Amino acid sequence: APVRVNGFVCKNPMEVNADNFFKAAALDKPRVTNKVGSNVTLINVMQIAGLNTLGISIARIDYAPLGQNPPHTHPRATEILTVLEGTLYVGFVTSNQPAPNRNKFLSKVLNKGDVFVFPAGLIHFQFNPNPHKPAIAIAALSSQNPGAITIANAVFGSDPQISDDVLAKAFQVEKNTIDWLQAQFWENNHN
Amino acid sequence: APVRVNGFVCKNPMEVNADNFFKAAALDKPRVTNKVGSNVTLINVMQIAGLNTLGISIARIDYAPLGQNPPHTHPRATEILTVLEGTLYVGFVTSNQPAPNRNKFLSKVLNKGDVFVFPAGLIHFQFNPNPHKPAIAIAALSSQNPGAITIANAVFGSDPQISDDVLAKAFQVEKNTIDWLQAQFWENNHN
Amino acid sequence: APVRVNGFVCKNPMEVNADNFFKAAALDKPRVTNKVGSNVTLINVMQIAGLNTLGISIARIDYAPLGQNPPHTHPRATEILTVLEGTLYVGFVTSNQPAPNRNKFLSKVLNKGDVFVFPAGLIHFQFNPNPHKPAIAIAALSSQNPGAITIANAVFGSDPQISDDVLAKAFQVEKNTIDWLQAQFWENNHN
Amino acid sequence: APVRVNGFVCKNPMEVNADNFFKAAALDKPRVTNKVGSNVTLINVMQIAGLNTLGISIARIDYAPLGQNPPHTHPRATEILTVLEGTLYVGFVTSNQPAPNRNKFLSKVLNKGDVFVFPAGLIHFQFNPNPHKPAIAIAALSSQNPGAITIANAVFGSDPQISDDVLAKAFQVEKNTIDWLQAQFWENNHN
Amino acid sequence: APVRVNGFVCKNPMEVNADNFFKAAALDKPRVTNKVGSNVTLINVMQIAGLNTLGISIARIDYAPLGQNPPHTHPRATEILTVLEGTLYVGFVTSNQPAPNRNKFLSKVLNKGDVFVFPAGLIHFQFNPNPHKPAIAIAALSSQNPGAITIANAVFGSDPQISDDVLAKAFQVEKNTIDWLQAQFWENNHN
Amino acid sequence: APVRVNGFVCKNPMEVNADNFFKAAALDKPRVTNKVGSNVTLINVMQIAGLNTLGISIARIDYAPLGQNPPHTHPRATEILTVLEGTLYVGFVTSNQPAPNRNKFLSKVLNKGDVFVFPAGLIHFQFNPNPHKPAIAIAALSSQNPGAITIANAVFGSDPQISDDVLAKAFQVEKNTIDWLQAQFWENNHN
């Protein structure tokens, strides 16, 4: 069967069916949170092929008590998020500003039903400040393949490792601090 | 203050604050459903100015028992939807096909946590088949200003009315049927 | 031969020839109009492969006396139209408006040489009000694959049919009216 | 009244009317052709404000016997053209090719109803080979503001003039040939 | 291995390596200039496959004393240029203007470190006015496959040739002047 | 004077002049490098207003011996870079990968004339490994307003500071390490 792209759809329209636009039981169940206390379940073009070219995806995010979705960016998408359960402290940092200004940190505490926007490509996070209760959010992203870059993991947990000379100077710490950081286990909470 | 658009942001970056990306208590509360048994609460660029140019919006949809979000299109967006509570029978119709094929109707029954995609510009609906329980969904759209066109309302409830000669022939019914339809009250469930 | 897409052209530039950008005798002849009195002859990327990625297509529309191109949308294109022969009553309906406003119907009577625009994704139609003479229009669309959704056909003539429960409520009529409508023959006038 | 752009429409939706999408008697009448024997009547966003952001425009082109729409480009649009009356010899030249290949010239003789595509940004022309009869075409362009650059006029008729040293070498002719060319009257046939 | 495009990347992310984003010794050496005294070394998606979909390319341009990069356009890109060595007289011509205005020629003399922009699709050139010294520029283009159309070559050196009847009228010269021009050797300085 | 945007240019075409597309002496002189040993001189739409909507910008980057342009992202652009003088060790980290894979680090040592691509939104850096000689690069970015986010500065130097609770967990260090980092002076090397 020929691949059909651009202008043409990628599958023969007469062979398309509802399953190409559907994912069952995708976002209903709490999932085990990781080391930093979160788990992002993203439904993108890998899960639903019909999303190809359509420019959107959706995710459920589970947060353990005091868990966080740590500072990260989406290289190809803006994110809009609403809280389903619990409370989240969220924020993003604006891009570099002319001196003497610094990168601005914009944050909010979100309760159930609040909506917040993380503009495309900016570093952002969500944190569940409640020590006893989990939190749940639904987020949508403006790409069928938004990508995610967890900052700490990409910087300190890459394969192979970035030179510790470079990172020591960039982060203004001793090389052995970088070495220690690079020796940790950096577990992504979403792909 | 000057309007700043394209290339430039529309507000001076030093004056931006978190409230420009935030809407409180937007999606937490059930809202009264209308005549067809639904209510769409859309958070778009009108509610959150910071969404401008960012290409996404989010909505909560409430469905009464046996309520529906009637056949409609979004002229500028794809929609991705997940069920929070209850059950939904959803579907969309593909665009015209070469004869003798007809417009294909692709549908699914969605339960809590299922995800479904309505491709940009196609006619789609959601229906709550449960006679006793309401349903709730979260939907995201790939535009900060997706628009919504409720088919019946736009066709039979426009201001002024479309000629009944035209509609009678288009819908293969008598003119007095069109006149009767145009005399009904057509209440939009979202803007 | 390798498929070459994005960035690369889809055919080796040295093998391209004028026939890849050409369609003979495409729009000169009147064509038999259908049940609603029209026939749309669209030249898109299916007819001219060289249109791929180029974002435009062109059509001739024939209208019988009192014929119409019934209410429809193009999910991926704006349309601009000019009348070659005869008179057309044309219009489109804007997307949903905040209450108490309704969907606005904007219309014009077009004579030979007049130009009218149907914005992307909005429901529009053309009607030939002359009981004796046919009309002809040329229309262009801002996509090489604009799609067309004839409203009545997609709603009442889909395969399989949409539930009559859903449509009865959406259109505020009895189920047997829907059943009767679904039993009609819905003939598309363009793909 | 505030200017409203991006995401927002540029005019309050409640104040929009059909005249914002309409141009009367735009393309019906033959217009006087210029020195090279043609006249392009383009209906773009300057004539119909409602075209803003919608990505399309339309034109009528009149050709005198042996007249031509001389080699030109549209910097921001693909063009699709159909012949309404007469015959046209049309063509475009592909962009630079790896040596020893040269720029390929793809051409066709078009009769009434034929359709031809001129890809975005490529040099193209139309010529009426009939010494006795005029020709008429309708063309559509994939931008509301496509621009037009008549090659000879831009190169030899600019204000101020390009250095004749530069042009002499570029066109492999004597400087006095360039000076003679620059002294001619270069009349644009469309804006 | 499956081709993967749109939404999906075109190569399996796990198999990507740094060589897919790299070109060695691409822009460091002066290259022999051609008949018009220039040589454009463009690094685009043909040289670096990883550029696909990323919307940028880069070039080094060498200019002999009195050499020029003759009037040309890029059909799919804006160009931004900076001078590394020597002096350049550069300019572009705006698209057609309403009469009685003419195409405007905007020019500058650039010295080392100056930056100039050539907007997408407009005819532009660079000329080294120094009779003794070469010049070097770095230019970047807003497409991974910008294309280049050298005006004189495309008009007078195409294969096959454009009719001399057409060109004689377009350029307001005798047919034998066109024939003479078409008999010359037109050597592209970049692809 | 009216602001004119989208479709329309933002300045009256008859009032545009070459200075709107020009920046003198922008990239020729070495500039003092900062604490991390680099200085990025970016020419974007703030410096050249004519770049608006054109999707490109250019920069010169100076590197001190052992200096670096520390890990950063451009939220709205791909970057292509070539070395003018010296040697650079460069690299980027891919976005999150499915477990057990980690973020891949792709790197190269670049010499004069080499070209390297940093895909949109990915974390990347350049480092001058030579302890005695400075290095110089020219980079181009696929946006007239690409933005830059220096990772360490945005994470540890934002105003106000991000909660040390959040950062301690995200970076797997003690809170007092975060506090120490936040107390440092984080100087951006470009805006």
CSV table of N, CA and C in Angstrom, one decimal, chain C residues 13-19 21-29 43 48 50-51 54-58 78-84 92 94 97-98 101-102 104 106-120 138-143, chain D residues 13-19 21-29 43 48 50-51 54-58 78-84 92 94 97-98 101-102 104 106-120 138-143:
chain,number,residue,atom,x,y,z
C,13,PRO,N,13.1,16.4,-9.3
C,13,PRO,CA,12.9,17.6,-10.1
C,13,PRO,C,13.3,17.4,-11.6
C,14,MET,N,14.2,16.5,-11.9
C,14,MET,CA,14.6,16.3,-13.3
C,14,MET,C,13.6,15.5,-14.1
C,15,GLU,N,12.7,14.9,-13.4
C,15,GLU,CA,11.7,14.0,-14.1
C,15,GLU,C,10.3,14.7,-14.2
C,16,VAL,N,10.2,15.9,-13.6
C,16,VAL,CA,8.9,16.6,-13.6
C,16,VAL,C,8.7,17.1,-15.0
C,17,ASN,N,7.4,17.1,-15.5
C,17,ASN,CA,7.1,17.7,-16.7
C,17,ASN,C,5.8,18.5,-16.6
C,18,ALA,N,5.5,19.2,-17.7
C,18,ALA,CA,4.3,20.1,-17.7
C,18,ALA,C,3.0,19.4,-17.4
C,19,ASP,N,2.9,18.1,-17.8
C,19,ASP,CA,1.7,17.4,-17.5
C,19,ASP,C,1.4,17.2,-16.1
C,21,PHE,N,1.4,19.5,-14.0
C,21,PHE,CA,0.8,20.8,-13.6
C,21,PHE,C,-0.4,21.2,-14.4
C,22,PHE,N,-1.0,20.2,-15.1
C,22,PHE,CA,-1.9,20.5,-16.2
C,22,PHE,C,-3.1,19.5,-16.2
C,23,LYS,N,-4.3,20.0,-16.5
C,23,LYS,CA,-5.5,19.2,-16.7
C,23,LYS,C,-6.2,19.7,-17.9
C,24,ALA,N,-6.4,18.9,-18.9
C,24,ALA,CA,-7.0,19.3,-20.2
C,24,ALA,C,-8.5,19.3,-20.1
C,25,ALA,N,-9.1,20.3,-20.7
C,25,ALA,CA,-10.6,20.3,-20.9
C,25,ALA,C,-11.3,20.1,-19.5
C,26,ALA,N,-10.8,20.7,-18.5
C,26,ALA,CA,-11.3,20.4,-17.2
C,26,ALA,C,-12.6,21.2,-16.8
C,27,LEU,N,-12.6,22.4,-17.3
C,27,LEU,CA,-13.7,23.3,-16.8
C,27,LEU,C,-14.5,24.0,-17.9
C,28,ASP,N,-14.4,23.6,-19.1
C,28,ASP,CA,-15.1,24.3,-20.2
C,28,ASP,C,-16.5,23.9,-20.4
C,29,LYS,N,-16.8,22.6,-20.1
C,29,LYS,CA,-18.1,22.1,-20.6
C,29,LYS,C,-19.2,22.1,-19.4
C,43,ILE,N,-10.9,20.8,-9.5
C,43,ILE,CA,-9.6,20.3,-9.9
C,43,ILE,C,-8.7,20.5,-8.7
C,48,ILE,N,-4.4,17.0,-10.4
C,48,ILE,CA,-3.2,17.6,-10.8
C,48,ILE,C,-2.2,17.3,-9.7
C,50,GLY,N,0.9,17.8,-9.3
C,50,GLY,CA,1.8,18.9,-9.0
C,50,GLY,C,1.3,19.9,-8.0
C,51,LEU,N,0.0,19.9,-7.7
C,51,LEU,CA,-0.6,20.8,-6.7
C,51,LEU,C,-0.2,20.4,-5.3
C,54,LEU,N,0.9,22.9,-2.5
C,54,LEU,CA,0.8,24.2,-3.0
C,54,LEU,C,-0.4,25.1,-2.5
C,55,GLY,N,-1.3,24.4,-1.9
C,55,GLY,CA,-2.3,25.2,-1.2
C,55,GLY,C,-3.4,25.9,-2.0
C,56,ILE,N,-3.8,25.3,-3.1
C,56,ILE,CA,-4.8,26.0,-3.9
C,56,ILE,C,-5.5,24.9,-4.8
C,57,SER,N,-6.8,25.2,-5.2
C,57,SER,CA,-7.5,24.4,-6.1
C,57,SER,C,-8.5,25.2,-6.8
C,58,ILE,N,-9.2,24.8,-7.9
C,58,ILE,CA,-10.1,25.6,-8.6
C,58,ILE,C,-11.3,24.7,-9.0
C,78,THR,N,-10.8,28.3,2.6
C,78,THR,CA,-11.6,29.4,2.3
C,78,THR,C,-11.9,29.4,0.8
C,79,GLU,N,-13.1,29.9,0.4
C,79,GLU,CA,-13.5,29.9,-1.0
C,79,GLU,C,-13.7,31.3,-1.5
C,80,ILE,N,-13.2,31.6,-2.7
C,80,ILE,CA,-13.6,32.9,-3.4
C,80,ILE,C,-14.2,32.5,-4.7
C,81,LEU,N,-15.3,33.2,-5.0
C,81,LEU,CA,-16.1,32.8,-6.2
C,81,LEU,C,-16.5,34.0,-7.0
C,82,THR,N,-16.5,33.8,-8.3
C,82,THR,CA,-17.0,34.8,-9.2
C,82,THR,C,-18.0,34.2,-10.2
C,83,VAL,N,-19.0,35.0,-10.6
C,83,VAL,CA,-20.1,34.5,-11.5
C,83,VAL,C,-19.6,34.7,-12.9
C,84,LEU,N,-19.7,33.6,-13.7
C,84,LEU,CA,-19.4,33.8,-15.1
C,84,LEU,C,-20.7,34.0,-15.9
C,92,PHE,N,-23.4,33.0,3.7
C,92,PHE,CA,-22.8,32.1,4.7
C,92,PHE,C,-23.3,32.5,6.0
C,94,THR,N,-22.3,32.9,10.1
C,94,THR,CA,-21.2,33.0,11.0
C,94,THR,C,-21.3,31.9,12.1
C,97,GLN,N,-22.6,32.8,18.2
C,97,GLN,CA,-22.4,34.1,18.8
C,97,GLN,C,-22.9,34.0,20.3
C,98,PRO,N,-22.4,34.9,21.2
C,98,PRO,CA,-22.9,34.9,22.5
C,98,PRO,C,-24.4,35.3,22.5
C,101,ASN,N,-27.5,37.0,20.8
C,101,ASN,CA,-27.3,37.0,19.4
C,101,ASN,C,-27.5,35.5,18.8
C,102,ARG,N,-27.7,35.5,17.5
C,102,ARG,CA,-27.8,34.2,16.8
C,102,ARG,C,-26.8,34.1,15.8
C,104,LYS,N,-25.3,34.7,12.5
C,104,LYS,CA,-25.6,35.7,11.5
C,104,LYS,C,-25.6,35.1,10.1
C,106,LEU,N,-25.1,36.2,6.3
C,106,LEU,CA,-24.6,37.2,5.4
C,106,LEU,C,-24.9,36.8,4.0
C,107,SER,N,-25.6,37.6,3.2
C,107,SER,CA,-26.0,37.1,1.9
C,107,SER,C,-25.9,38.3,0.9
C,108,LYS,N,-25.8,37.9,-0.4
C,108,LYS,CA,-25.7,38.9,-1.5
C,108,LYS,C,-26.3,38.2,-2.7
C,109,VAL,N,-26.9,39.0,-3.6
C,109,VAL,CA,-27.2,38.6,-4.9
C,109,VAL,C,-26.0,38.9,-5.8
C,110,LEU,N,-25.5,37.9,-6.5
C,110,LEU,CA,-24.3,38.2,-7.3
C,110,LEU,C,-24.7,38.1,-8.8
C,111,ASN,N,-24.2,39.1,-9.5
C,111,ASN,CA,-24.3,39.1,-10.9
C,111,ASN,C,-23.0,38.8,-11.6
C,112,LYS,N,-23.0,38.7,-12.9
C,112,LYS,CA,-21.8,38.3,-13.6
C,112,LYS,C,-20.6,39.3,-13.2
C,113,GLY,N,-19.5,38.7,-12.8
C,113,GLY,CA,-18.3,39.5,-12.5
C,113,GLY,C,-18.2,39.9,-11.1
C,114,ASP,N,-19.3,39.7,-10.3
C,114,ASP,CA,-19.1,40.0,-8.8
C,114,ASP,C,-18.3,38.9,-8.2
C,115,VAL,N,-17.6,39.3,-7.1
C,115,VAL,CA,-16.8,38.3,-6.3
C,115,VAL,C,-17.3,38.2,-4.9
C,116,PHE,N,-17.3,37.0,-4.4
C,116,PHE,CA,-17.7,36.8,-3.0
C,116,PHE,C,-16.8,35.8,-2.3
C,117,VAL,N,-16.6,36.0,-1.0
C,117,VAL,CA,-15.7,35.2,-0.2
C,117,VAL,C,-16.5,34.4,0.9
C,118,PHE,N,-16.2,33.1,0.9
C,118,PHE,CA,-16.8,32.2,2.0
C,118,PHE,C,-15.7,31.8,2.9
C,119,PRO,N,-15.6,32.4,4.1
C,119,PRO,CA,-14.5,32.1,5.0
C,119,PRO,C,-14.4,30.6,5.4
C,120,ALA,N,-13.2,30.2,5.7
C,120,ALA,CA,-12.9,28.8,5.9
C,120,ALA,C,-13.8,28.1,7.0
C,138,ILE,N,-17.0,30.3,-11.3
C,138,ILE,CA,-15.7,29.7,-11.0
C,138,ILE,C,-15.3,30.0,-9.5
C,139,ALA,N,-14.9,29.0,-8.8
C,139,ALA,CA,-14.5,29.2,-7.4
C,139,ALA,C,-13.1,28.7,-7.2
C,140,ALA,N,-12.4,29.3,-6.3
C,140,ALA,CA,-11.0,28.8,-6.0
C,140,ALA,C,-11.0,28.6,-4.5
C,141,LEU,N,-10.2,27.6,-4.0
C,141,LEU,CA,-10.2,27.2,-2.6
C,141,LEU,C,-8.7,27.2,-2.2
C,142,SER,N,-8.5,27.6,-0.9
C,142,SER,CA,-7.2,27.8,-0.4
C,142,SER,C,-6.5,26.5,0.1
C,143,SER,N,-6.7,25.4,-0.6
C,143,SER,CA,-6.1,24.1,-0.2
C,143,SER,C,-6.0,23.3,-1.5
D,13,PRO,N,-17.1,40.8,15.4
D,13,PRO,CA,-18.0,39.9,14.6
D,13,PRO,C,-19.4,40.4,14.5
D,14,MET,N,-19.9,41.2,15.5
D,14,MET,CA,-21.3,41.6,15.4
D,14,MET,C,-21.5,42.8,14.4
D,15,GLU,N,-20.4,43.4,14.0
D,15,GLU,CA,-20.5,44.5,13.1
D,15,GLU,C,-20.1,44.1,11.6
D,16,VAL,N,-19.7,42.9,11.5
D,16,VAL,CA,-19.4,42.4,10.1
D,16,VAL,C,-20.6,42.3,9.3
D,17,ASN,N,-20.5,42.7,8.0
D,17,ASN,CA,-21.6,42.4,7.1
D,17,ASN,C,-21.2,41.9,5.7
D,18,ALA,N,-22.1,41.6,4.9
D,18,ALA,CA,-21.8,40.9,3.6
D,18,ALA,C,-20.9,41.7,2.8
D,19,ASP,N,-21.0,43.0,2.9
D,19,ASP,CA,-20.1,43.9,2.0
D,19,ASP,C,-18.7,43.7,2.3
D,21,PHE,N,-17.2,41.0,2.4
D,21,PHE,CA,-16.8,39.8,1.7
D,21,PHE,C,-17.2,39.9,0.3
D,22,PHE,N,-17.4,41.1,-0.3
D,22,PHE,CA,-18.0,41.2,-1.6
D,22,PHE,C,-17.4,42.4,-2.4
D,23,LYS,N,-17.3,42.2,-3.7
D,23,LYS,CA,-16.8,43.2,-4.6
D,23,LYS,C,-17.7,43.1,-5.8
D,24,ALA,N,-18.4,44.2,-6.1
D,24,ALA,CA,-19.4,44.2,-7.2
D,24,ALA,C,-18.7,44.4,-8.5
D,25,ALA,N,-19.2,43.8,-9.6
D,25,ALA,CA,-18.7,44.1,-11.0
D,25,ALA,C,-17.2,44.1,-11.1
D,26,ALA,N,-16.6,43.1,-10.4
D,26,ALA,CA,-15.1,43.1,-10.3
D,26,ALA,C,-14.4,42.5,-11.5
D,27,LEU,N,-15.0,41.5,-12.1
D,27,LEU,CA,-14.3,40.7,-13.1
D,27,LEU,C,-15.1,40.5,-14.4
D,28,ASP,N,-16.1,41.2,-14.6
D,28,ASP,CA,-17.0,40.9,-15.8
D,28,ASP,C,-16.6,41.6,-17.0
D,29,LYS,N,-15.9,42.8,-16.9
D,29,LYS,CA,-15.7,43.6,-18.1
D,29,LYS,C,-14.3,43.5,-18.6
D,43,ILE,N,-8.4,40.8,-7.4
D,43,ILE,CA,-9.2,41.1,-6.2
D,43,ILE,C,-8.5,40.4,-5.0
D,48,ILE,N,-11.2,43.5,-0.9
D,48,ILE,CA,-12.2,42.9,0.0
D,48,ILE,C,-11.5,42.6,1.3
D,50,GLY,N,-12.5,41.5,4.1
D,50,GLY,CA,-12.8,40.2,4.7
D,50,GLY,C,-11.8,39.1,4.4
D,51,LEU,N,-11.0,39.3,3.3
D,51,LEU,CA,-10.0,38.3,2.9
D,51,LEU,C,-8.9,38.2,3.9
D,54,LEU,N,-7.2,35.0,5.2
D,54,LEU,CA,-7.9,33.8,4.6
D,54,LEU,C,-7.1,33.1,3.5
D,55,GLY,N,-6.0,33.7,3.0
D,55,GLY,CA,-5.1,33.0,2.2
D,55,GLY,C,-5.6,32.7,0.7
D,56,ILE,N,-6.3,33.6,0.1
D,56,ILE,CA,-6.7,33.4,-1.3
D,56,ILE,C,-7.1,34.7,-1.9
D,57,SER,N,-6.9,34.8,-3.2
D,57,SER,CA,-7.4,35.9,-4.0
D,57,SER,C,-7.7,35.4,-5.4
D,58,ILE,N,-8.3,36.3,-6.2
D,58,ILE,CA,-8.8,35.9,-7.6
D,58,ILE,C,-8.5,37.0,-8.5
D,78,THR,N,1.2,30.5,-4.9
D,78,THR,CA,1.0,29.6,-6.1
D,78,THR,C,-0.2,30.2,-6.9
D,79,GLU,N,-0.2,30.0,-8.2
D,79,GLU,CA,-1.3,30.4,-9.0
D,79,GLU,C,-1.9,29.2,-9.8
D,80,ILE,N,-3.2,29.2,-9.9
D,80,ILE,CA,-3.9,28.2,-10.7
D,80,ILE,C,-4.8,28.9,-11.7
D,81,LEU,N,-4.7,28.6,-12.9
D,81,LEU,CA,-5.4,29.4,-14.0
D,81,LEU,C,-6.2,28.5,-14.9
D,82,THR,N,-7.3,29.1,-15.3
D,82,THR,CA,-8.1,28.4,-16.4
D,82,THR,C,-8.5,29.4,-17.4
D,83,VAL,N,-8.6,28.9,-18.7
D,83,VAL,CA,-8.9,29.8,-19.8
D,83,VAL,C,-10.4,29.9,-20.0
D,84,LEU,N,-10.9,31.1,-20.1
D,84,LEU,CA,-12.3,31.3,-20.3
D,84,LEU,C,-12.6,31.5,-21.8
D,92,PHE,N,6.3,27.9,-17.1
D,92,PHE,CA,7.2,28.4,-16.0
D,92,PHE,C,8.5,27.8,-16.1
D,94,THR,N,11.7,26.2,-13.9
D,94,THR,CA,12.1,25.7,-12.5
D,94,THR,C,13.3,26.4,-12.0
D,97,GLN,N,19.2,24.2,-11.3
D,97,GLN,CA,19.4,22.8,-11.2
D,97,GLN,C,20.9,22.6,-11.1
D,98,PRO,N,21.3,21.4,-10.5
D,98,PRO,CA,22.8,21.1,-10.5
D,98,PRO,C,23.3,21.0,-11.9
D,101,ASN,N,22.8,20.5,-15.8
D,101,ASN,CA,21.4,20.8,-16.2
D,101,ASN,C,21.2,22.3,-16.1
D,102,ARG,N,20.1,22.7,-16.8
D,102,ARG,CA,19.8,24.1,-16.8
D,102,ARG,C,18.4,24.3,-16.2
D,104,LYS,N,14.8,24.3,-16.1
D,104,LYS,CA,13.8,23.7,-17.1
D,104,LYS,C,12.6,24.6,-17.4
D,106,LEU,N,8.9,24.5,-18.5
D,106,LEU,CA,7.7,23.6,-18.7
D,106,LEU,C,6.6,24.4,-19.3
D,107,SER,N,6.0,24.0,-20.4
D,107,SER,CA,5.0,24.8,-21.1
D,107,SER,C,3.9,24.0,-21.7
D,108,LYS,N,2.8,24.7,-21.9
D,108,LYS,CA,1.6,24.1,-22.5
D,108,LYS,C,0.9,25.1,-23.3
D,109,VAL,N,0.2,24.6,-24.3
D,109,VAL,CA,-0.8,25.5,-25.0
D,109,VAL,C,-2.2,25.1,-24.3
D,110,LEU,N,-2.8,26.2,-23.8
D,110,LEU,CA,-4.1,26.0,-23.1
D,110,LEU,C,-5.2,26.4,-24.0
D,111,ASN,N,-6.2,25.6,-24.0
D,111,ASN,CA,-7.5,26.0,-24.6
D,111,ASN,C,-8.5,26.2,-23.6
D,112,LYS,N,-9.7,26.7,-24.0
D,112,LYS,CA,-10.8,27.0,-23.1
D,112,LYS,C,-11.0,25.8,-22.1
D,113,GLY,N,-11.1,26.1,-20.9
D,113,GLY,CA,-11.4,25.0,-19.9
D,113,GLY,C,-10.2,24.3,-19.4
D,114,ASP,N,-9.0,24.4,-20.0
D,114,ASP,CA,-7.8,23.8,-19.5
D,114,ASP,C,-7.4,24.5,-18.2
D,115,VAL,N,-6.7,23.7,-17.3
D,115,VAL,CA,-6.2,24.3,-16.0
D,115,VAL,C,-4.7,24.1,-16.0
D,116,PHE,N,-4.0,25.1,-15.5
D,116,PHE,CA,-2.6,25.0,-15.3
D,116,PHE,C,-2.1,25.6,-14.0
D,117,VAL,N,-1.1,25.1,-13.4
D,117,VAL,CA,-0.6,25.5,-12.1
D,117,VAL,C,0.8,26.2,-12.2
D,118,PHE,N,1.0,27.3,-11.6
D,118,PHE,CA,2.3,28.0,-11.6
D,118,PHE,C,2.8,27.9,-10.1
D,119,PRO,N,3.7,27.1,-9.8
D,119,PRO,CA,4.1,26.9,-8.3
D,119,PRO,C,4.7,28.2,-7.8
D,120,ALA,N,4.5,28.3,-6.5
D,120,ALA,CA,4.9,29.6,-5.7
D,120,ALA,C,6.3,30.0,-6.0
D,138,ILE,N,-9.2,33.2,-15.9
D,138,ILE,CA,-9.4,33.4,-14.5
D,138,ILE,C,-8.3,32.7,-13.7
D,139,ALA,N,-7.6,33.5,-12.8
D,139,ALA,CA,-6.6,32.9,-12.0
D,139,ALA,C,-6.9,33.1,-10.6
D,140,ALA,N,-6.4,32.1,-9.8
D,140,ALA,CA,-6.6,32.2,-8.3
D,140,ALA,C,-5.2,32.1,-7.7
D,141,LEU,N,-5.0,32.8,-6.6
D,141,LEU,CA,-3.6,32.8,-5.9
D,141,LEU,C,-3.8,32.4,-4.5
D,142,SER,N,-2.8,31.7,-3.9
D,142,SER,CA,-2.9,31.1,-2.6
D,142,SER,C,-2.5,32.1,-1.5
D,143,SER,N,-2.9,33.4,-1.6
D,143,SER,CA,-2.6,34.4,-0.6
D,143,SER,C,-3.6,35.5,-0.8
